[in-house]
Coordinates of C-alpha atoms in Angstrom, one line a residue:
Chain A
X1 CA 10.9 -2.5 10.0
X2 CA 9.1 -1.2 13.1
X3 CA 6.3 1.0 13.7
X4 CA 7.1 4.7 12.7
X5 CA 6.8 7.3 15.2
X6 CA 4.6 10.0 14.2
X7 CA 5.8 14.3 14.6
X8 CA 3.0 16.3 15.6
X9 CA 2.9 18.0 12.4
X10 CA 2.7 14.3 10.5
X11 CA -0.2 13.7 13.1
X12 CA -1.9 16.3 12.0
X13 CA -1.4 16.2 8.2
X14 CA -2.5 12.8 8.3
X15 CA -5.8 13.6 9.9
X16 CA -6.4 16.2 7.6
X17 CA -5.5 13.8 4.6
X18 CA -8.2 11.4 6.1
X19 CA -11.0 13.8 6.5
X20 CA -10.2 16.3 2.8
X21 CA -12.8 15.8 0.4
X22 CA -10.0 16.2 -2.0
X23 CA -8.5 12.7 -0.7
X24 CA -10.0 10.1 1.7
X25 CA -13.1 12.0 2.3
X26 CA -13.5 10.5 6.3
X27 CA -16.2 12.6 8.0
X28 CA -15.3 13.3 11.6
X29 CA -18.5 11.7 13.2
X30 CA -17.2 7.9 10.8
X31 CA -13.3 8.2 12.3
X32 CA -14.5 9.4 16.0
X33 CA -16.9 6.4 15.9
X34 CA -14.1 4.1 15.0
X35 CA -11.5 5.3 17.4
X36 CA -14.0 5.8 20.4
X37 CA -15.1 2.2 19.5
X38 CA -11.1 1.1 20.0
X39 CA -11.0 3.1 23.2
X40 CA -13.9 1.1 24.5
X41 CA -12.2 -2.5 23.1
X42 CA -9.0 -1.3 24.7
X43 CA -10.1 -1.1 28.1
X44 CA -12.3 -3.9 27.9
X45 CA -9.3 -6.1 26.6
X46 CA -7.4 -5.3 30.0
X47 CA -10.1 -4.5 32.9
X48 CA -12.8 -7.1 32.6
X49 CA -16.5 -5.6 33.3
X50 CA -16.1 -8.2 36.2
X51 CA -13.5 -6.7 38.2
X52 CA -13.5 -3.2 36.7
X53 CA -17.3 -2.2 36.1
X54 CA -17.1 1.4 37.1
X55 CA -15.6 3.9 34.3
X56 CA -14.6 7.2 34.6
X57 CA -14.1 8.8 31.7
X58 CA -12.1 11.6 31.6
X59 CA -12.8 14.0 28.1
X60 CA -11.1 17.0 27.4
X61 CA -12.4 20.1 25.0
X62 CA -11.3 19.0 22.0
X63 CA -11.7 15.5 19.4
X64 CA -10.2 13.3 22.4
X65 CA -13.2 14.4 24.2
X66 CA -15.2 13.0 21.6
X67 CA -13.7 10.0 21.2
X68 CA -14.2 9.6 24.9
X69 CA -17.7 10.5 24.6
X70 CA -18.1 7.3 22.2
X71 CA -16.0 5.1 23.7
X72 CA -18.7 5.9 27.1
X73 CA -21.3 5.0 25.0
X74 CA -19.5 1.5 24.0
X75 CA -18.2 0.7 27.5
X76 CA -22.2 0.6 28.1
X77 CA -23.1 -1.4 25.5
X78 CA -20.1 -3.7 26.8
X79 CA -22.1 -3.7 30.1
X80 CA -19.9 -1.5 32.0
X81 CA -20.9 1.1 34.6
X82 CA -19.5 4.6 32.9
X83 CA -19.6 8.1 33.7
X84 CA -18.3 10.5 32.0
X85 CA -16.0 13.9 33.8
X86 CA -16.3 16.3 31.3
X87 CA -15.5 19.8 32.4
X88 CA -15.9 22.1 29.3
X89 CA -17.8 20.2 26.2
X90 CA -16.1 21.5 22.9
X91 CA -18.0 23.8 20.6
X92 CA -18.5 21.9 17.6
X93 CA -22.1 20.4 17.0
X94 CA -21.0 17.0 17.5
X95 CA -19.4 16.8 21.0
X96 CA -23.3 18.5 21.9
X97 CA -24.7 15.0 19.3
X98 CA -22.5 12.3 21.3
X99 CA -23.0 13.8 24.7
X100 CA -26.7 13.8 23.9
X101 CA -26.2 10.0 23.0
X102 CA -24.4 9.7 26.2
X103 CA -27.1 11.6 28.2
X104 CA -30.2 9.5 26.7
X105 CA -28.2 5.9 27.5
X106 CA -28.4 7.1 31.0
X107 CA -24.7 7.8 31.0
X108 CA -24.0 10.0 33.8
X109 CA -22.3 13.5 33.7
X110 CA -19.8 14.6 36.4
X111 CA -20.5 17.1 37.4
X112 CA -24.3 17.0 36.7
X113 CA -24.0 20.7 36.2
X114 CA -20.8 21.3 34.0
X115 CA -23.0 20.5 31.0
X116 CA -22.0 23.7 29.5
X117 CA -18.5 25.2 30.3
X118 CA -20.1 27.9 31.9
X119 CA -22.1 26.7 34.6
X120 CA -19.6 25.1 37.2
X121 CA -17.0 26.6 38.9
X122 CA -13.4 25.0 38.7
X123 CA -14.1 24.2 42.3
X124 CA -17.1 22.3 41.8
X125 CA -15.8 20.7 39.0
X126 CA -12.5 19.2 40.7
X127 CA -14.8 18.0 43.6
X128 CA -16.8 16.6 41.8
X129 CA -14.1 14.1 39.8
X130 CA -12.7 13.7 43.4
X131 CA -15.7 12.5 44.9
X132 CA -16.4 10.1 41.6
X133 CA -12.6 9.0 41.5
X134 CA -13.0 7.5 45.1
X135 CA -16.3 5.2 43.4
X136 CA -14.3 4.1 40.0
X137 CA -12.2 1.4 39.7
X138 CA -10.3 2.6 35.8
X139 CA -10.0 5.6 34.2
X140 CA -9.8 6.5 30.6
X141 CA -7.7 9.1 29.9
X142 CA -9.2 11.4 26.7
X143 CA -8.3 14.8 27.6
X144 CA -5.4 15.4 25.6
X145 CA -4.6 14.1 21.9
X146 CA -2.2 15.2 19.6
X147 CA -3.1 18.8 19.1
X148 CA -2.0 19.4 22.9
X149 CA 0.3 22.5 23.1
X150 CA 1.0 23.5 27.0
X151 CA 0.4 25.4 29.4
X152 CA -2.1 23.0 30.9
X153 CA -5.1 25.6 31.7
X154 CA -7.4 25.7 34.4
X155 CA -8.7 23.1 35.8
X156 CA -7.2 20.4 34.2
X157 CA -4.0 20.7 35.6
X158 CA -5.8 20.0 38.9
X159 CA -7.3 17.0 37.1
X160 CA -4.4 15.5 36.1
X161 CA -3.3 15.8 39.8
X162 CA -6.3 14.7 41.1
X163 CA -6.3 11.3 38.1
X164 CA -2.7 10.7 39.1
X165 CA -2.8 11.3 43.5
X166 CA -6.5 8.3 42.6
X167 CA -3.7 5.4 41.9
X168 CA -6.4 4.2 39.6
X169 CA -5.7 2.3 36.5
X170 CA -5.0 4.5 33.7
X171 CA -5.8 4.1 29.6
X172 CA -4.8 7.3 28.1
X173 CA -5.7 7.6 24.4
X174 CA -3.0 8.5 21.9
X175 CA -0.8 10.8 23.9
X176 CA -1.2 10.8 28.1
X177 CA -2.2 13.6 29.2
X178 CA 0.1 16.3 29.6
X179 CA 3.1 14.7 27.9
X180 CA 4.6 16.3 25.0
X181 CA 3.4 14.8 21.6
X182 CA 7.4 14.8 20.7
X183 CA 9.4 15.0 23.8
X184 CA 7.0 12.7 26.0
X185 CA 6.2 13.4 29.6
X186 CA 7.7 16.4 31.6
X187 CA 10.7 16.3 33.8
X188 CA 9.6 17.5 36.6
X189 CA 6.5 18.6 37.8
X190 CA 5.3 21.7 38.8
X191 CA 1.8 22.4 40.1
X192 CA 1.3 25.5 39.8
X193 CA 1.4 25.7 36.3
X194 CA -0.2 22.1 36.0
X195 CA 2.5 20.3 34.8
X196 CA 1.9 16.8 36.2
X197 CA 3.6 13.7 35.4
X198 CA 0.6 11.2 34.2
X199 CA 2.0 7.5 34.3
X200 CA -0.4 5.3 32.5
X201 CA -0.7 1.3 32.8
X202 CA -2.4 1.4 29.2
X203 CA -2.0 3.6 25.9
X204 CA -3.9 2.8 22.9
X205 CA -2.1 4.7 20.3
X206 CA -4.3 6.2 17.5
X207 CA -3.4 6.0 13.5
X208 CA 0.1 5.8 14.8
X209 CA 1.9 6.4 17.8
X210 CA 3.6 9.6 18.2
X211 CA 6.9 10.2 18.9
X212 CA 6.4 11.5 22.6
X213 CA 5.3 7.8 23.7
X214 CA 8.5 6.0 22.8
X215 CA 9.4 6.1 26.0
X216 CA 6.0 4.4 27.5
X217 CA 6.7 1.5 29.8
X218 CA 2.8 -0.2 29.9
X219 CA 1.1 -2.3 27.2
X220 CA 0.4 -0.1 24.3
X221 CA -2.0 -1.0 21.4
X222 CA -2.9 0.7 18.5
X223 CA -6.0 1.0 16.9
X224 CA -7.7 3.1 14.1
X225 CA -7.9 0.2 11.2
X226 CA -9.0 2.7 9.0
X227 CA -5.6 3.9 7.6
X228 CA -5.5 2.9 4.0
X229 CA -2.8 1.0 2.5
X230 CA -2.0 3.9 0.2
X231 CA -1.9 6.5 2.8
X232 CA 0.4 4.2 4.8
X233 CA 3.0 4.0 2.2
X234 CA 3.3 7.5 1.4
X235 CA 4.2 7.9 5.4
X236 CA 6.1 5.2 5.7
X237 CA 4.7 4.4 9.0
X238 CA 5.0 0.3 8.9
X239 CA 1.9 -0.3 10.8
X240 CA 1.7 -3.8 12.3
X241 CA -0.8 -6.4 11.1
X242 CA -4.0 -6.7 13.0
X243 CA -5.0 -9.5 14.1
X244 CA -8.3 -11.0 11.8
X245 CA -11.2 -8.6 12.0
X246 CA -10.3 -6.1 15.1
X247 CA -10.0 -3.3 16.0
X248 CA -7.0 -2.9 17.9
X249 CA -3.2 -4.6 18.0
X250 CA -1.2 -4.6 20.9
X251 CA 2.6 -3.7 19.9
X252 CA 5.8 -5.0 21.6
X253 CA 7.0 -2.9 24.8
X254 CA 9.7 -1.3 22.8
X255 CA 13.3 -1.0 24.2
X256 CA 14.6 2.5 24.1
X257 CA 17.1 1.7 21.6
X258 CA 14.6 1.2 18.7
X259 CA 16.0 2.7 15.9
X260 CA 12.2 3.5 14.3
X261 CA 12.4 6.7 14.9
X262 CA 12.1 9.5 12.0
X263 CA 11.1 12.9 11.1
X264 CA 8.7 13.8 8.5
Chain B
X1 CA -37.7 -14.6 26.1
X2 CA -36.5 -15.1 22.8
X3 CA -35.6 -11.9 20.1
X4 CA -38.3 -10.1 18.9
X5 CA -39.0 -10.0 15.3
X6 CA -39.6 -6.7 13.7
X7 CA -42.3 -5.3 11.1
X8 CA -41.2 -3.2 8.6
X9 CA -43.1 -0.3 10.3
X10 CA -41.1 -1.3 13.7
X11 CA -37.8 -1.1 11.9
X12 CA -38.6 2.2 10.3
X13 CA -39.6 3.8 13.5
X14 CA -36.4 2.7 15.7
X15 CA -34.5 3.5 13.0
X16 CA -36.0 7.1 13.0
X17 CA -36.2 7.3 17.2
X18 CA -32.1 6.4 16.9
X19 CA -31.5 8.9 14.0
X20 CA -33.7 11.7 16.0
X21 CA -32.1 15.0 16.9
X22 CA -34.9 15.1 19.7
X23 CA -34.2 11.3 20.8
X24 CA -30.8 9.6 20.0
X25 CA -29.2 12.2 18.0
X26 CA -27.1 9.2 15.9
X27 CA -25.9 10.8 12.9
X28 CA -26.7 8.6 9.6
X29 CA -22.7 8.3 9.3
X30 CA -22.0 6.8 12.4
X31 CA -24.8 4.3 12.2
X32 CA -23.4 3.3 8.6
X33 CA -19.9 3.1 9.7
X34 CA -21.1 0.4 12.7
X35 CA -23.6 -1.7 9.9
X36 CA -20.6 -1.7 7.8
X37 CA -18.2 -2.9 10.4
X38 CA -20.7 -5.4 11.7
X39 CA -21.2 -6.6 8.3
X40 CA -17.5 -7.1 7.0
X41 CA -17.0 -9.0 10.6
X42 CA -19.6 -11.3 10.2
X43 CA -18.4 -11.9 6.4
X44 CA -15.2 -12.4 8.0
X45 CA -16.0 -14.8 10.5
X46 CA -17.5 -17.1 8.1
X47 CA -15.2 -16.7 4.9
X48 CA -12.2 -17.0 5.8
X49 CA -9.1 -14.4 3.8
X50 CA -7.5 -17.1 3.0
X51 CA -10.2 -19.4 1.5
X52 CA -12.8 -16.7 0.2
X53 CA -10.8 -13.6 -0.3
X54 CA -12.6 -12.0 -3.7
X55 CA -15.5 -10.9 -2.1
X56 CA -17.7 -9.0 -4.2
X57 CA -20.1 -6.4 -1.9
X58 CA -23.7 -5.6 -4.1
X59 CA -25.0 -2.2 -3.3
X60 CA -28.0 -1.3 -3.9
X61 CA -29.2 2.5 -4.6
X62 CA -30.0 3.2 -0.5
X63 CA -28.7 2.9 2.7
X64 CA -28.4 -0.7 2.3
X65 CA -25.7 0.3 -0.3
X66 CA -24.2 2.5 1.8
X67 CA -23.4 -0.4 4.3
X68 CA -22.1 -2.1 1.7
X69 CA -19.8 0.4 0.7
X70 CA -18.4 0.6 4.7
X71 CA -18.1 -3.0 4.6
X72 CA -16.2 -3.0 1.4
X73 CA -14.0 -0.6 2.8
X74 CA -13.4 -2.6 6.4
X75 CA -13.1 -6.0 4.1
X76 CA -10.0 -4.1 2.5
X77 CA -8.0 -3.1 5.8
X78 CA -8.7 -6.8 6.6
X79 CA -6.7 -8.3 3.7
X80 CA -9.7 -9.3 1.7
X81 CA -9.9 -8.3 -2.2
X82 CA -13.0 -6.7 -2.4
X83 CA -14.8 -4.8 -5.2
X84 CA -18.0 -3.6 -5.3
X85 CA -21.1 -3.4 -7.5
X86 CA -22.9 -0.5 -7.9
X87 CA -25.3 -0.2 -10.8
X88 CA -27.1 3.1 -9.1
X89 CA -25.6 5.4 -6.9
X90 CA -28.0 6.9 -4.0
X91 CA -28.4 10.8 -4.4
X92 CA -27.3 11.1 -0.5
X93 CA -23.9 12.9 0.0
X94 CA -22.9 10.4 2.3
X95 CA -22.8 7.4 -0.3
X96 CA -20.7 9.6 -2.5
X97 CA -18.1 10.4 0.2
X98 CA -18.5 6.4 1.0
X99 CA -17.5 5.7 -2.8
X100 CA -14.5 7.9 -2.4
X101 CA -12.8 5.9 0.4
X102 CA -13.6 3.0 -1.9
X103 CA -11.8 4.5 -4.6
X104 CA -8.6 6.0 -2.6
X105 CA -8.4 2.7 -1.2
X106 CA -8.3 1.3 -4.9
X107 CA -11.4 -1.0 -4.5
X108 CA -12.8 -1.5 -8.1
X109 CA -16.1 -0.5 -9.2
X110 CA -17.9 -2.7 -11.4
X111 CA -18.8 -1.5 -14.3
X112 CA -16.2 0.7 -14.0
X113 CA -18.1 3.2 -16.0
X114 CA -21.2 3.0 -13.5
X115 CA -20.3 5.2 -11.0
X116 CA -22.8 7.5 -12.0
X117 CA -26.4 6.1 -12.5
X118 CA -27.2 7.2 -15.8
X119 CA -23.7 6.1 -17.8
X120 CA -24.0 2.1 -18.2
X121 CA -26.7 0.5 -19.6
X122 CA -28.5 -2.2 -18.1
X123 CA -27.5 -4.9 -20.5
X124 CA -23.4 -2.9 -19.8
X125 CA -24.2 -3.3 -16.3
X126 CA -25.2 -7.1 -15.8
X127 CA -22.6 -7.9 -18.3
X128 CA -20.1 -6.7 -16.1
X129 CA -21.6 -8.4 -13.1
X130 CA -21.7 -11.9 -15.1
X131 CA -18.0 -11.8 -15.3
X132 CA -17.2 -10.4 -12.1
X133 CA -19.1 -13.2 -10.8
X134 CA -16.7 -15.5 -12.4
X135 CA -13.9 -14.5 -10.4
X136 CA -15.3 -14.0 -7.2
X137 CA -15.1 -16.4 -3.7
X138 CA -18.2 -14.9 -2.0
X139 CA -21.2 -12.2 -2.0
X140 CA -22.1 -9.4 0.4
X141 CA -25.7 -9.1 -0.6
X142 CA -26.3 -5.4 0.3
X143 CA -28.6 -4.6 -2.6
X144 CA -32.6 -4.1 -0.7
X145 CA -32.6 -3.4 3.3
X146 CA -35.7 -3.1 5.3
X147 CA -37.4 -0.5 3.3
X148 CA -38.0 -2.5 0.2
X149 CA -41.1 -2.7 -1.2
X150 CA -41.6 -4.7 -4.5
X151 CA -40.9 -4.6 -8.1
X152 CA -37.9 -5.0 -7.9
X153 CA -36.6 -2.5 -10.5
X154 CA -34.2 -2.7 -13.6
X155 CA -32.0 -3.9 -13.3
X156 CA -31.8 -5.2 -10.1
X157 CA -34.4 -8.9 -11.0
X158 CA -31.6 -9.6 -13.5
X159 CA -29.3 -8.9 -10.7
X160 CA -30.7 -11.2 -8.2
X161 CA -31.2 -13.6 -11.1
X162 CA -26.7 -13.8 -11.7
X163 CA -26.2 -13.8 -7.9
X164 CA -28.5 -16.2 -7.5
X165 CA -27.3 -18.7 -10.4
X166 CA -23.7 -18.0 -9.7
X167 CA -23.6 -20.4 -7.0
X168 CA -21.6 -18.8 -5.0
X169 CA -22.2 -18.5 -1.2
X170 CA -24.1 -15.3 -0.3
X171 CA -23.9 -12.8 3.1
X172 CA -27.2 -11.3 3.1
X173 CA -27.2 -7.4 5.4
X174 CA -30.5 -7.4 7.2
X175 CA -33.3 -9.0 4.8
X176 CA -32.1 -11.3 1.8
X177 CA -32.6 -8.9 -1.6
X178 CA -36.2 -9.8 -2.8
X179 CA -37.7 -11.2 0.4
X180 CA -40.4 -9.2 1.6
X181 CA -40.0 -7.4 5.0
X182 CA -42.2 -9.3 6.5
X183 CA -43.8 -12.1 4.3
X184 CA -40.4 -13.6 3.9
X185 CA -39.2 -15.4 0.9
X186 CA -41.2 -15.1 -2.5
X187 CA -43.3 -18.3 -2.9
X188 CA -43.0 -18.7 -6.7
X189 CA -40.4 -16.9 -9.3
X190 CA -41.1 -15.3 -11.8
X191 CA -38.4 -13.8 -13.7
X192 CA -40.4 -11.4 -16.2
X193 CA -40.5 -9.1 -12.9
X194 CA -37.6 -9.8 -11.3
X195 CA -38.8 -12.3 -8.8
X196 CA -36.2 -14.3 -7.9
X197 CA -35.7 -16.4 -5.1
X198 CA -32.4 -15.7 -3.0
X199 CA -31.3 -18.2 -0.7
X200 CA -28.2 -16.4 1.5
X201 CA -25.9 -18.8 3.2
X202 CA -25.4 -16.7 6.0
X203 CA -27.2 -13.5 7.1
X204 CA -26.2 -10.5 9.3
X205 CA -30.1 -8.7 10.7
X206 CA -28.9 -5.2 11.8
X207 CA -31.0 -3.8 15.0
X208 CA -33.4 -6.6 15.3
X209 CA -34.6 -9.7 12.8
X210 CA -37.3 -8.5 10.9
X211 CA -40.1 -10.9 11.0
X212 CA -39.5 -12.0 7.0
X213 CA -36.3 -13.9 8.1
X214 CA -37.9 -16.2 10.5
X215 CA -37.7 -18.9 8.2
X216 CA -34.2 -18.6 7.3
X217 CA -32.3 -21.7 7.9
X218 CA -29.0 -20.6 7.1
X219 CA -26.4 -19.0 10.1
X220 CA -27.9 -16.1 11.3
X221 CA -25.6 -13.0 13.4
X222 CA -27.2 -10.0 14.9
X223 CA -25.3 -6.6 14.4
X224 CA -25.9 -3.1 15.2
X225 CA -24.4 -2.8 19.1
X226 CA -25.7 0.5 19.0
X227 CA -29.3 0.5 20.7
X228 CA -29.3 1.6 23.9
X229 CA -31.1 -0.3 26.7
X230 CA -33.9 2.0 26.8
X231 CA -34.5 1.7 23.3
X232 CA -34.3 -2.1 23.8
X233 CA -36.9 -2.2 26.7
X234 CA -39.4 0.1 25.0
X235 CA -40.1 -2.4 22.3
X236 CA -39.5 -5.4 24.0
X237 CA -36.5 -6.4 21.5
X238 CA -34.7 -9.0 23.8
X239 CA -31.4 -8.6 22.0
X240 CA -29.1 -11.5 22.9
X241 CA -26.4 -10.8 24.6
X242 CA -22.8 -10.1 22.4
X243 CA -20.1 -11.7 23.8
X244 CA -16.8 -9.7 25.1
X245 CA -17.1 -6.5 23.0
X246 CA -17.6 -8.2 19.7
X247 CA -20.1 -6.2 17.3
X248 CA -21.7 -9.1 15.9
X249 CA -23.5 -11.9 17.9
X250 CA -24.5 -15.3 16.3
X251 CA -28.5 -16.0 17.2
X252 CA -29.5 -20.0 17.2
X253 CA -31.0 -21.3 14.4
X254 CA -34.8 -21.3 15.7
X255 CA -37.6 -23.2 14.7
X256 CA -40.8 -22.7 12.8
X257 CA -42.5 -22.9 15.9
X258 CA -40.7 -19.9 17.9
X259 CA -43.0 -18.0 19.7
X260 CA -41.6 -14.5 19.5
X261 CA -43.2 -13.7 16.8
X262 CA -44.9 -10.4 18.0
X263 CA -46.4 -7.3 15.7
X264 CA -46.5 -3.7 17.4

């Protein structure tokens, strides 16, 4: 039985499973910790601090941004060099908690000014990840997770542009960038509406891997080992084993044949 | 430069500084969520699934317990059959949202009738520990953390007392139960006021050692890969470096004669 690849709307019900004081009774700050943490472990497992020091992290709005903020805050403990782009920091108390974290392990912000979503223009913001981009050896990818809907809105259609034109290494967490959860990435491009084509080397699927990423080429691992058995087998999803105590699993590159695929 | 061992007063105050909205900004549920991680890991590492896989975690009423219950949870997605005891609840939220993962991830409570504080007798309680005892492989001793301060209190001497004479090998989180913080190990038992002597196999200090463990003999891992190097330098903690991006780092066995013993 392989993996099962998850709809949007299972994504989503799932997460809301974990966190429901009427079920698993997650917080968000426990199962952003955990997946940041996976994040960081990912990218460490295939760019040695040796080689690859210098992380750019790349956080959207939303709870990808968060788990980039913690997986920053990792990648330093892991002794690499990471800054974090982070363009417009989400509203909810804790992206303002883990960017503080950030800020106080002398995690630098690009741009120094685009602390609050008001204070830098989209201009200043996309020179600023150009001019970091050209001092960075990989980038994590956390800008969009599974709650992306297009149109791509200002200005991170010109960062997905600007990620993609660096020929850096990518890690995108749970979904790259600008793909569609389901259908996976766009056609064709078109840059005036933002739609770039983001083609990761690494993806560290999150829970489960969703349905848009069956068609992803690089290595792919999966973390979040906090699924419980129970919830697992009410879903169906067939989660591989992890290995002894970690974190993260790296799943076979999947032919495009693989007959895992179901709806909820 | 070998690892600084804390006071109790040392350990309270990083504690606080990491916890502080006005330094760190950690929130209590990602620290516990780490601790817990770091403690099922090094549990892990030594006990194997296969060999030791009835673990049974000891929670005390405070954070300690809280760890505990994390690690419980982790030990489960790693294939191990824990249960936990938990005479007394703590009257945080948090330790009541931990207990419900426990629960939806169908980890026993022992007594099962505990899970408030007030509904088991004592004699109930350590009954139920007695025979738990009997069909466990190993002990996570999460029952007293850094901030205990003797008596121990009913019914925690009788407690110590089963663990104790159960034979079984013991994980100790951060200070073996019924060591003083500082003092280390009590010199003489006496078993009228719970004074018993534990004597963990293996020991997991969170942060930094505190200076009652210098006399531990036993292998000893460090855990907590949470303090940021500014934290680190201003008390002169010289944390050992963690290999790869592990959470947990084994420290050499010292000897009596190590001269990092330092007091703030």
């Amino acid at each position: 039985m392989s993996v099962r690849y998850l709809t949007a709307r299972l994504a989503q019900q799932i997460d809301e499973e974990l966190m429901s004081s009427a079920a698993y009774a997650f917080s968000l700050d426990q199962l952003m910790e955990l997946a940041g943490l996976a994040c960081a472990q990912t990218l460490a497992k295939v760019y040695d601090v040796r080689t690859h020091p210098r992380v750019l992290v790349c956080c959207g709005p939303g709870n990808q941004g968060g788990d980039g903020l913690v997986a920053a805050r990792h990648l330093g403990m892991f002794g690499y060099q990471p800054r974090v782009f982070i363009p417009k920091l989400g509203s909810k108390d804790i992206y303002q908690r883990l960017k503080t974290q950030c800020d106080m392990m002398q995690i630098p912000s690009i741009p120094p000014s685009s602390f609050s979503s008001s204070s830098a223009s989209n201009s200043e913001t996309t020179d600023a990840l150009e001019e970091a981009l050209l001092t960075s050896d990989v980038i994590l990818d956390a800008i969009f997770g599974f709650s992306f809907k297009p149109p791509v809105r200002a200005p991170f259609g010109d960062v997905l542009k600007l990620v993609r034109d660096s020929r850096l290494p990518v890690v995108s967490v749970d979904v790259p960038s600008g793909w569609d959860v389901e259908a996976g990435p766009p056609q064709s491009e078109d840059q005036k509406d933002g739609v770039v084509r983001l083609e990761p080397d690494v993806l560290l699927s999150l829970t489960a891997p969703k349905m848009g990423v069956k068609s992803f080429k690089g290595r792919h691992f999966l973390g979040g080992r906090f699924v419980p058995r129970t919830l697992e087998e009410k879903y169906r999803l067939n989660l591989p084993a992890y290995p002894g105590f970690e974190q993260i699993v790296e799943l076979p590159r999947l032919s495009e044949k693989d007959p895992g695929d179901q709806k909820l």
